[in-house]
Coordinates of C-alpha atoms in Angstrom, one line a residue:
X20 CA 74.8 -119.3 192.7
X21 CA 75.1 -117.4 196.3
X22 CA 78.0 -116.1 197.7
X23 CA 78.2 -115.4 201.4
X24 CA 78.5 -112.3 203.3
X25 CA 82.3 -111.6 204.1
X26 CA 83.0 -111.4 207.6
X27 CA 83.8 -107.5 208.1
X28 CA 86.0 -107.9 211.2
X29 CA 88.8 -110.0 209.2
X30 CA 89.7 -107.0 207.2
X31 CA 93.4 -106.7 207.8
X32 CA 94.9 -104.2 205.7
X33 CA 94.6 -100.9 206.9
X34 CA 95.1 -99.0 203.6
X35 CA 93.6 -100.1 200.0
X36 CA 93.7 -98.6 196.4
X37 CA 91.5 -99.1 193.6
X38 CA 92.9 -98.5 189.9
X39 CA 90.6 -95.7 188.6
X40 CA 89.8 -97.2 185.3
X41 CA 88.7 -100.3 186.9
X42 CA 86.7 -98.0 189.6
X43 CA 84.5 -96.4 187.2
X44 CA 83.8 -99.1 184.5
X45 CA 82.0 -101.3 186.8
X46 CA 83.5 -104.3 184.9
X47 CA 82.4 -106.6 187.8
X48 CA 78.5 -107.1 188.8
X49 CA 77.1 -105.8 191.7
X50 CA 75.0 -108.6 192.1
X51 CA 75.6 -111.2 194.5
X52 CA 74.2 -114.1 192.6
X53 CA 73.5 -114.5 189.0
X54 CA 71.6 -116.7 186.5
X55 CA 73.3 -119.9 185.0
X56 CA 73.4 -118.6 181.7
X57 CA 75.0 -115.6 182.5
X58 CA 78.0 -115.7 180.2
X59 CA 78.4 -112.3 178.6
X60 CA 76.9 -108.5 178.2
X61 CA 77.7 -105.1 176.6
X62 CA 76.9 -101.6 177.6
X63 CA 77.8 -98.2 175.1
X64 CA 77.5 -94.9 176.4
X65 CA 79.3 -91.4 176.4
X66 CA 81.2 -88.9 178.8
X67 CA 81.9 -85.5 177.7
X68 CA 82.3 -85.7 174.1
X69 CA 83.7 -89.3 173.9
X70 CA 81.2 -92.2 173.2
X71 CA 83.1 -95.6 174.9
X72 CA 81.9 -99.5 174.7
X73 CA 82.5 -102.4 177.0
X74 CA 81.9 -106.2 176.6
X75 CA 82.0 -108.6 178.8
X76 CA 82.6 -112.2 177.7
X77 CA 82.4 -115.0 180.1
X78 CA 82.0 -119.0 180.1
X79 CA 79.3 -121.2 180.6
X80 CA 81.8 -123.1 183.2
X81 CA 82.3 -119.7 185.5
X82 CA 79.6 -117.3 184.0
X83 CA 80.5 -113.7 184.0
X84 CA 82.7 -112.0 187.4
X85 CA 80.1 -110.9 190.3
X86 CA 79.7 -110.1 193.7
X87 CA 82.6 -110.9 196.1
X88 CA 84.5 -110.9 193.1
X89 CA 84.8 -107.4 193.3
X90 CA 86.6 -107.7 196.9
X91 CA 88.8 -110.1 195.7
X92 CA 90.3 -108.1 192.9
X93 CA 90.6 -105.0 195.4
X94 CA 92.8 -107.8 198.1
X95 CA 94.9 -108.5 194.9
X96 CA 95.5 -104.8 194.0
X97 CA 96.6 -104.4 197.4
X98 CA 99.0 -106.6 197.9
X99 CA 99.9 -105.7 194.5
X100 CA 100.9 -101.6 195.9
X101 CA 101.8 -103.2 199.5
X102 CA 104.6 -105.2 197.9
X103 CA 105.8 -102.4 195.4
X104 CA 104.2 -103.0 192.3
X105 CA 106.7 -105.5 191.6
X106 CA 108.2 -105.6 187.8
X107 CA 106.9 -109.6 187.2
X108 CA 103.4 -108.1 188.1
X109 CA 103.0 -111.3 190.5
X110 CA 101.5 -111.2 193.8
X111 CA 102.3 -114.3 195.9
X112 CA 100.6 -115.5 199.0
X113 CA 98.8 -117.8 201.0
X114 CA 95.4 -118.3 200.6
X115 CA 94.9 -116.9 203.7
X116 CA 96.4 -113.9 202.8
X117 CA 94.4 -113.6 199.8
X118 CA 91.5 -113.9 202.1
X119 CA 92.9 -111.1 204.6
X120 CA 93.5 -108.5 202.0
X121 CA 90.2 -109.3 200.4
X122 CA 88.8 -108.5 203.9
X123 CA 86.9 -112.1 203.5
X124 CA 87.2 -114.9 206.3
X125 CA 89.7 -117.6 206.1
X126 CA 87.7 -120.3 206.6
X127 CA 86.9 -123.4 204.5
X128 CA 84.1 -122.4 202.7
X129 CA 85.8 -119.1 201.7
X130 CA 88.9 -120.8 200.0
X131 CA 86.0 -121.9 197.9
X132 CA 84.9 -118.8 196.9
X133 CA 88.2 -117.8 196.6
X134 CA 88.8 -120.8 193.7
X135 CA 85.9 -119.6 191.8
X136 CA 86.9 -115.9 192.0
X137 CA 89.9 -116.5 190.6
X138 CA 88.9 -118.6 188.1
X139 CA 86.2 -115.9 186.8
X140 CA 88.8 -113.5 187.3
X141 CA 91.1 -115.2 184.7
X142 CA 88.7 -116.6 182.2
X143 CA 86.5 -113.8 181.8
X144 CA 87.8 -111.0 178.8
X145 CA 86.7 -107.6 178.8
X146 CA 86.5 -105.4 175.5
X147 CA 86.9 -101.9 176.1
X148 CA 86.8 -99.4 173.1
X149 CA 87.8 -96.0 173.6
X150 CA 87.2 -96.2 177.7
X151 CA 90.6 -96.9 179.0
X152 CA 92.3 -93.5 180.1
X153 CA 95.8 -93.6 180.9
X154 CA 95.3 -89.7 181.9
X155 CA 96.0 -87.9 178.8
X156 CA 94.0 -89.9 175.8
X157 CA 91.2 -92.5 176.0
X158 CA 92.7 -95.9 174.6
X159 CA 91.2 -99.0 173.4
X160 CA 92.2 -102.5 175.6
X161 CA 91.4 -106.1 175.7
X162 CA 92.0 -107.9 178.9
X163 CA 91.2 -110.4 181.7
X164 CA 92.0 -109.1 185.4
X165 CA 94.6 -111.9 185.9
X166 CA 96.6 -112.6 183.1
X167 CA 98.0 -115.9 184.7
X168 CA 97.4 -118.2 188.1
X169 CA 99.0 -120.6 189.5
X170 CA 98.4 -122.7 192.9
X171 CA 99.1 -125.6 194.5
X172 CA 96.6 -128.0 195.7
X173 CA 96.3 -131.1 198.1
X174 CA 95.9 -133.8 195.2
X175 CA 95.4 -133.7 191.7
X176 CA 92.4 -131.5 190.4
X177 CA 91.6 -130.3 193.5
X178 CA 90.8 -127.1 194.6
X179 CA 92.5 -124.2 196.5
X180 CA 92.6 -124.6 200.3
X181 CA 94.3 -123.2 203.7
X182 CA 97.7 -124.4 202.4
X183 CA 97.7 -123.5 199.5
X184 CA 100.2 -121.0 197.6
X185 CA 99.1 -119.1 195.2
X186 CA 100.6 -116.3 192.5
X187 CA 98.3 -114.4 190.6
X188 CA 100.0 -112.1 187.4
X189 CA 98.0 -108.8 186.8
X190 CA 97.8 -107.9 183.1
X191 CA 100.2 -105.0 181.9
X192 CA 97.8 -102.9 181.4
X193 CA 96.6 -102.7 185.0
X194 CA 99.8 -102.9 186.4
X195 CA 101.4 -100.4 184.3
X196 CA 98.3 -98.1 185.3
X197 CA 99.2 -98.5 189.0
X198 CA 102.7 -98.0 188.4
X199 CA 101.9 -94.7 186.6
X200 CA 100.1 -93.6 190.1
X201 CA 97.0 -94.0 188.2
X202 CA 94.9 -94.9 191.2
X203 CA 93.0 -93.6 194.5
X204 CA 92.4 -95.1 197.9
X205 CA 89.5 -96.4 199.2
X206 CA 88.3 -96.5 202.8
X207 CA 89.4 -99.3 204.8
X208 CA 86.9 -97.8 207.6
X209 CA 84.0 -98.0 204.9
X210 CA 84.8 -101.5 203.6
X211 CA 84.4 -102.6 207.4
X212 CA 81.4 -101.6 207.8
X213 CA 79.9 -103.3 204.7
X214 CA 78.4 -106.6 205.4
X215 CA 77.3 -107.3 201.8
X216 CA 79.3 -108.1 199.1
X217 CA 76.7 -105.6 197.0
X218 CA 77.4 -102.5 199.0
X219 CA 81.2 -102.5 198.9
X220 CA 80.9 -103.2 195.4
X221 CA 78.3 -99.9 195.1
X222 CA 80.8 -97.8 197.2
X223 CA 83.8 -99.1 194.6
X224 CA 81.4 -97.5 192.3
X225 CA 80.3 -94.4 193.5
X226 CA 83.5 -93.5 195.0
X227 CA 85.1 -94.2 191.2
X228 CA 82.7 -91.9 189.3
X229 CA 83.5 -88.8 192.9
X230 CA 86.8 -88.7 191.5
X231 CA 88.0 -86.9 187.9
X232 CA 90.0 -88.8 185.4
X233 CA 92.3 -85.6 184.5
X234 CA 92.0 -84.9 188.4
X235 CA 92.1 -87.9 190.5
X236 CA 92.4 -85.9 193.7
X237 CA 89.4 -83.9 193.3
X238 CA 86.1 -85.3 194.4
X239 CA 82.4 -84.7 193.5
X240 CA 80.4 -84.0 197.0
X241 CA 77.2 -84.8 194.9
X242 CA 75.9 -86.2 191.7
X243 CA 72.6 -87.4 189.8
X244 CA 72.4 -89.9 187.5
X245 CA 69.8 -91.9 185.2
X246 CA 68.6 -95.1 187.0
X247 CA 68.4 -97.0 183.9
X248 CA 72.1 -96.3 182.9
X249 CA 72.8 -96.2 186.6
X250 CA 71.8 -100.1 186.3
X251 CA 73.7 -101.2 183.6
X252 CA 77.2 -99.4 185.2
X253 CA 76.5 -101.5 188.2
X254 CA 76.1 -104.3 186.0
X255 CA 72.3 -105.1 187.2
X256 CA 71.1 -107.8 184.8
X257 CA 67.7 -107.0 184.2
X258 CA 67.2 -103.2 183.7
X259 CA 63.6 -103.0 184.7
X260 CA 63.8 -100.0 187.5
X261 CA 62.0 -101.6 189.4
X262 CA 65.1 -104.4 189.8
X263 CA 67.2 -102.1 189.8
X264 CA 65.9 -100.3 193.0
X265 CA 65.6 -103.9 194.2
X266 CA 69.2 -104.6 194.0
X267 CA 70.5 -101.1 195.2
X268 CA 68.5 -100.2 198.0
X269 CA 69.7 -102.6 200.5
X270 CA 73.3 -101.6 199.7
X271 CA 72.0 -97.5 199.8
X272 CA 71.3 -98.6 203.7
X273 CA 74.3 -99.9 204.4
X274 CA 76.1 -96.9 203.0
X275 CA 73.8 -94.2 204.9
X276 CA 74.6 -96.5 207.9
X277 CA 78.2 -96.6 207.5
X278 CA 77.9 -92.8 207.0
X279 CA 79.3 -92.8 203.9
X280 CA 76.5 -91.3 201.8
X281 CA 74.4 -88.7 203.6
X282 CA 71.5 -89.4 201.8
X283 CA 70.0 -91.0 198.1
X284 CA 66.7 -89.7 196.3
X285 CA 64.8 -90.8 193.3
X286 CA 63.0 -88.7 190.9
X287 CA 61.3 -88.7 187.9
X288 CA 59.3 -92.3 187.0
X289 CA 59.3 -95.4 185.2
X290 CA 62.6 -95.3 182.6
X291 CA 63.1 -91.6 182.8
X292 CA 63.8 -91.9 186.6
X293 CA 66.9 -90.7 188.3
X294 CA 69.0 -90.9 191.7
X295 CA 71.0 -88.4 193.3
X296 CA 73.9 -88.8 195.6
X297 CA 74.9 -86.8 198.8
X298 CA 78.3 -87.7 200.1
X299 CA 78.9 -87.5 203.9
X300 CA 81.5 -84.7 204.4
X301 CA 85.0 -86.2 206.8
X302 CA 84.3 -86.6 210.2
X303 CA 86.9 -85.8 212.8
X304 CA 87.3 -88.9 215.0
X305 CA 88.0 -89.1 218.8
X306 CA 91.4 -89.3 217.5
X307 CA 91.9 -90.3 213.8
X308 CA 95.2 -91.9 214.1
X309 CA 94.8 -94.2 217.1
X310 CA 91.3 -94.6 214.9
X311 CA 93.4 -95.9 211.9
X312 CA 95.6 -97.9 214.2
X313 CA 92.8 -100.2 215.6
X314 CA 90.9 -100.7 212.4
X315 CA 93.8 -101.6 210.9
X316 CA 94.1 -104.3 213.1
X317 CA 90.9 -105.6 211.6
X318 CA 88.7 -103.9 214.3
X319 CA 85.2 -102.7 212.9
X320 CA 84.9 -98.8 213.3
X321 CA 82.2 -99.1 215.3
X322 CA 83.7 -101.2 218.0
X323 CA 87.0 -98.9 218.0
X324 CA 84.8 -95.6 218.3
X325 CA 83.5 -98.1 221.4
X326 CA 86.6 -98.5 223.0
X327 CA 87.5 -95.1 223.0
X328 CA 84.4 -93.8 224.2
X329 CA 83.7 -96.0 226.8
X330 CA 87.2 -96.1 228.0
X331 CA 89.0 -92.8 226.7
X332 CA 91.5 -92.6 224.4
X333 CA 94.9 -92.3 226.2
X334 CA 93.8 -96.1 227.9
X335 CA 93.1 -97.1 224.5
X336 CA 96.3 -96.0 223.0
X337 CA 98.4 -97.1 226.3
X338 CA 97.1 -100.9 226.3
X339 CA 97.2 -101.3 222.1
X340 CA 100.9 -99.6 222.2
X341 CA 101.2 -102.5 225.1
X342 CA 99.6 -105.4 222.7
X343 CA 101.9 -104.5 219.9
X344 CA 105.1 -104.7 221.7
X345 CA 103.7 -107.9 223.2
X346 CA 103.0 -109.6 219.9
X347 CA 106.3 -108.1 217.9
X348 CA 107.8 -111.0 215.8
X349 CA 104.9 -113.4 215.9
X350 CA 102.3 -114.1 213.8
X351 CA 99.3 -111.5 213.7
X352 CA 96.3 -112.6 215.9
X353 CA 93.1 -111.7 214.6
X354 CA 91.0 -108.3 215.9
X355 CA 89.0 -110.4 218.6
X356 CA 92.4 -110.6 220.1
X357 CA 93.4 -106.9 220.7
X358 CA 89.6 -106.2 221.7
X359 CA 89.9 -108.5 224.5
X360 CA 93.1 -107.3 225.9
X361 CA 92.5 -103.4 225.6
X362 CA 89.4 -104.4 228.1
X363 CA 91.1 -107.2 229.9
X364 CA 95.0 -106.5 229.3
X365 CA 95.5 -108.5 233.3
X366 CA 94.4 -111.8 231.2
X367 CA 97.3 -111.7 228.8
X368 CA 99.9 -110.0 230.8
X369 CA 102.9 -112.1 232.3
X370 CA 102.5 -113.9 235.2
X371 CA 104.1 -112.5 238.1
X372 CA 106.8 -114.2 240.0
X373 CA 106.1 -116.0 243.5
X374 CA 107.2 -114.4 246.3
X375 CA 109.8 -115.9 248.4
X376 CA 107.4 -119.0 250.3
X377 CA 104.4 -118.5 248.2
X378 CA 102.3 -121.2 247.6
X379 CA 101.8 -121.2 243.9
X380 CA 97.4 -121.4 244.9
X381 CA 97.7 -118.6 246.5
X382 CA 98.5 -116.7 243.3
X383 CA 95.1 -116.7 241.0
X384 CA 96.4 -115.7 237.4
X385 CA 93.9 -116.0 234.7
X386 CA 94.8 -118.4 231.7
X387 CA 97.8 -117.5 229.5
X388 CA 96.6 -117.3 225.8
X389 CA 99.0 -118.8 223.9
X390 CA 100.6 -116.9 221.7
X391 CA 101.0 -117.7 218.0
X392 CA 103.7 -119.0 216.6
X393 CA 106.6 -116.7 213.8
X394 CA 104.8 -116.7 210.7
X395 CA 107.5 -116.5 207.5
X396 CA 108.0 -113.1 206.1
X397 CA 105.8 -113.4 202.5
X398 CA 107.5 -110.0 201.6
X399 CA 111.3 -111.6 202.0
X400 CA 111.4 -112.3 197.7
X401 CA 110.6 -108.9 196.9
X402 CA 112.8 -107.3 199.1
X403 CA 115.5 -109.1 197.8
X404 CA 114.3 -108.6 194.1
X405 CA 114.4 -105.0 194.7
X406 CA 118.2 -105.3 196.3
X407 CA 119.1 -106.1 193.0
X408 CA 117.8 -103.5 190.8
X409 CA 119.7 -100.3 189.5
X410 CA 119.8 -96.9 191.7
X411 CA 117.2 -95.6 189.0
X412 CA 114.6 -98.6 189.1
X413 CA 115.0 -98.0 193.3
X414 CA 114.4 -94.5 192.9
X415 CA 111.3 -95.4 190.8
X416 CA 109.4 -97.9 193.1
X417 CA 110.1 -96.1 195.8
X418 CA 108.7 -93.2 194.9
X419 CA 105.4 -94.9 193.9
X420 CA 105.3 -96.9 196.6
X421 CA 105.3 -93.7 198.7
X422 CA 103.1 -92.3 196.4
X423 CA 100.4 -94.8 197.8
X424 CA 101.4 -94.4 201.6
X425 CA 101.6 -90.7 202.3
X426 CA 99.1 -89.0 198.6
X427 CA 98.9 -85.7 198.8
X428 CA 101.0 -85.3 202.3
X429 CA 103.6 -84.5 199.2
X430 CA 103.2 -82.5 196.2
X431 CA 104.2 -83.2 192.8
X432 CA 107.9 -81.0 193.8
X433 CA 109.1 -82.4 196.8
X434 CA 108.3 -86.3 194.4
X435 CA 110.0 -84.7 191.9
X436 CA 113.0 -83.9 194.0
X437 CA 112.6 -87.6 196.5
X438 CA 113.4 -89.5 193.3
X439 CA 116.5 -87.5 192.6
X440 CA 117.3 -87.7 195.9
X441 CA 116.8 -91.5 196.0
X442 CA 118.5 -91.8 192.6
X443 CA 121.7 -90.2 193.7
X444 CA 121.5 -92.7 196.7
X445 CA 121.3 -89.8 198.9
X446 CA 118.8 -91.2 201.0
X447 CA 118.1 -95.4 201.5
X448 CA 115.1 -96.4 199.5
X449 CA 115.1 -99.4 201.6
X450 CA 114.7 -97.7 204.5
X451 CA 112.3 -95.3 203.2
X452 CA 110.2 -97.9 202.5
X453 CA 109.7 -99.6 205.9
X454 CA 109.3 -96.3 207.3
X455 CA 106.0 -95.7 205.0
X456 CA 104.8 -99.3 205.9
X457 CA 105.4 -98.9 209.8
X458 CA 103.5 -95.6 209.4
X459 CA 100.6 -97.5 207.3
X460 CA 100.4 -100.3 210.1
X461 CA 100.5 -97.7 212.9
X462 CA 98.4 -95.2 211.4
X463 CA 101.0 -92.7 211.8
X464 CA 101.4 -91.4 208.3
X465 CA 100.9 -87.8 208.6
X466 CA 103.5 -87.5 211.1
X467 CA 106.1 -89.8 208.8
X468 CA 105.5 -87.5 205.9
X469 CA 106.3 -84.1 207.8
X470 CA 109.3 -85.7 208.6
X471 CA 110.0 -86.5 205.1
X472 CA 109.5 -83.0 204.4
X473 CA 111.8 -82.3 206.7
X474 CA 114.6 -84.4 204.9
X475 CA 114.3 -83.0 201.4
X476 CA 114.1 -79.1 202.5
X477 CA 118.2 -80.6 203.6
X478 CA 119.0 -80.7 199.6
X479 CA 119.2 -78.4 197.2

């Protein structure tokens, strides 16, 4: 079984999060196919003085969870923290924005693959003794990454397509985990640049095992590891090294390329081989807000790093700030969209009005694109779920929701002192929260969470 290459340029979400424990223990293959009788495997090994175990345990029907699965689960977590970690643990959607958040196209084939994700996703259990760490104590969990799923389909037994609506339910575990803040971001700018389902699933990896469980903020600039074991924590079938540099050398290119790693070596041979990782260190972009801003419109970094060279970055900034007010209240068009009119705004601008004994011919206006149509707000159930809960609950998913937006813009204090704030009702949670999404959209967060600052130096 083959799963296609995601189309990069559909990624829509500008920020995502991964749940660490699912990060580090690899529980999805980085393979992008695997054997039909792939239905289960085990791995045992230690960190620090704890010695952990994890089985996997699929079915013959949808074998064990591999490839694009791995993008699927990090669109689901997503939406998940995008709609405020909601207290049913449900995400619902379209398919389409399934799709989006998974940064995979939206069309037919991919609601496909989007059927058979989920079903691997909710049939397969994990097995996980002493590897779970909720960041004081290691813990010992059974679980499937979606508890429930429900969708609607076109006729009976059919499967999940364009119109279909679909509600996943996270297990407690995972959601609780999120809830606690027990997560870390990962590059939307990185994902973009990945064309292979393999090498995001690597980066979910590596960028899982830079970050310390008791620690999450702190990241490793380099690390070796043992290929062999290496192997089985990506979740490489056969464990010859050999296969194993097979499989992970085409998504080590992509990740030099995408200038995510600054270089990979092996040493050693045979089973007593190793690989070492050097992380690229942050680059300063052109300008890394109005960088954000057009990759989170689902433009590859490359292109945006384009625009911005080619045409300099006050045009660039002037003719998306233009775009945005132009499409305000309508339904999202996809990156192609604001490429074309930063280069060719004159295309999609209003047409002028005649002068007084014009001839209409006389006037040569270029096409207008139509523009699409108002798409319904998904978000409009949990905003009014979250108008009924108590000042305290408020308080709470605010403050993890902003937890998610603005990291380590706040310390642990001025949290502290935002949920007392919020749970006096001294401030709207409502409010705050569209704030923090308006900032996410527009890349703007850093600004937005000095002037949060600014608000709780007022109280006391």
């Amino acid at each position: 079984m083959i799963l296609l290459p995601r189309a990069s340029e559909k990624r829509a979400l500008t920020q995502h999060v991964d749940e660490l424990n699912l990060a580090r223990l690899g529980l999805i293959s980085m393979q992008s196919r695997v054997g039909a009788g792939s239905t289960f495997w085990e791995d045992e090994y230690g960190e620090g003085d704890e010695r952990m175990s994890v089985k996997c345990i699929g079915t013959a029907q949808y074998l064990v969870p591999f490839g694009v699965d791995n993008d699927v689960i990090i669109g689901i977590l997503c939406l998940f923290a995008a709609q405020g970690f909601p207290a049913s643990n449900a995400v619902t959607g379209t398919a389409n924005h399934f799709l989006r958040a998974s940064g995979l196209d939206t069309s037919g084939r991919y609601h496909k693959n989007l059927h058979e994700s989920l079903m691997r996703l909710s049939h397969t259990n994990f097995h996980i003794e002493r590897g779970w760490h909720d960041g004081k104590r290691y813990r010992t969990v059974i679980f499937r990454h979606l508890h429930e799923i429900m969708f609607d389909t076109a006729q009976s037994g059919g499967t999940i397509d364009q119109d279909s609506t679909i509600t996943v339910v996270l297990p407690p575990i995972i959601a609780e985990s999120l809830r606690r803040g027990f997560l870390k971001p990962l590059s939307s700018g990185v994902l973009g640049e990945l064309s292979q389902p393999t090498a995001r699933a690597l980066y979910r990896l590596l960028d899982g095992h830079r970050h310390n469980l008791t620690a999450p903020e702190e990241r490793l600039q380099e690390f070796t590891v043992g290929l062999v074991g290496w192997g089985r924590k990506a979740r490489i079938l056969n464990l010859s090294p050999d296969k194993i540099r097979r499989v992970l050398d085409p998504a080590h290119e992509e990740l030099l390329r995408a200038h995510y790693l600054a270089s990979v070596t092996y040493q050693g041979r045979g089973q007593g081989q190793s690989v070492h990782y050097v992380f690229e260190r942050e680059v300063v972009a052109l300008d890394p807000l109005l960088l954000s801003r057009l990759t989170g419109r689902g433009i590859a970094p490359k292109v945006a790093r384009g625009l911005m060279e080619g045409m300099g970055v006050d045009t660039v900034r002037e003719r998306l700030d233009e775009v945005e007010r132009l499409i305000a209240g309508k339904k999202v068009p996809g990156p192609g969209f604001f490429v074309n009119f930063i280069r060719s705004p004159d295309d999609y601008r209003p047409r002028p009005a005649l002068a007084q004994g014009q001839s209409p011919a006389k006037i040569r206006v270029a096409k207008q694109p139509r523009l699409l149509d108002m798409e319904p707000d998904p978000d409009q159930a949990a905003r009014e779920r979250f108008a009924t809960l108590s000042s305290t609950e408020r308080s709470q998913e605010t403050v993890r929701s902003l937890k998610v937006v603005y990291g380590s813009r706040l310390n642990v204090e001025e949290y502290r002192k935002l949920g007392e704030v919020l749970e006096v009702e001294a401030l709207d949670a409502a409010a705050l929260r569209a704030e923090a999404a308006r900032a996410l959209a527009t890349g703007t967060c850093d600004h937005q969470a000095a002037l949060l600052q600014v608000q709780l130096k007022n109280f006391t």
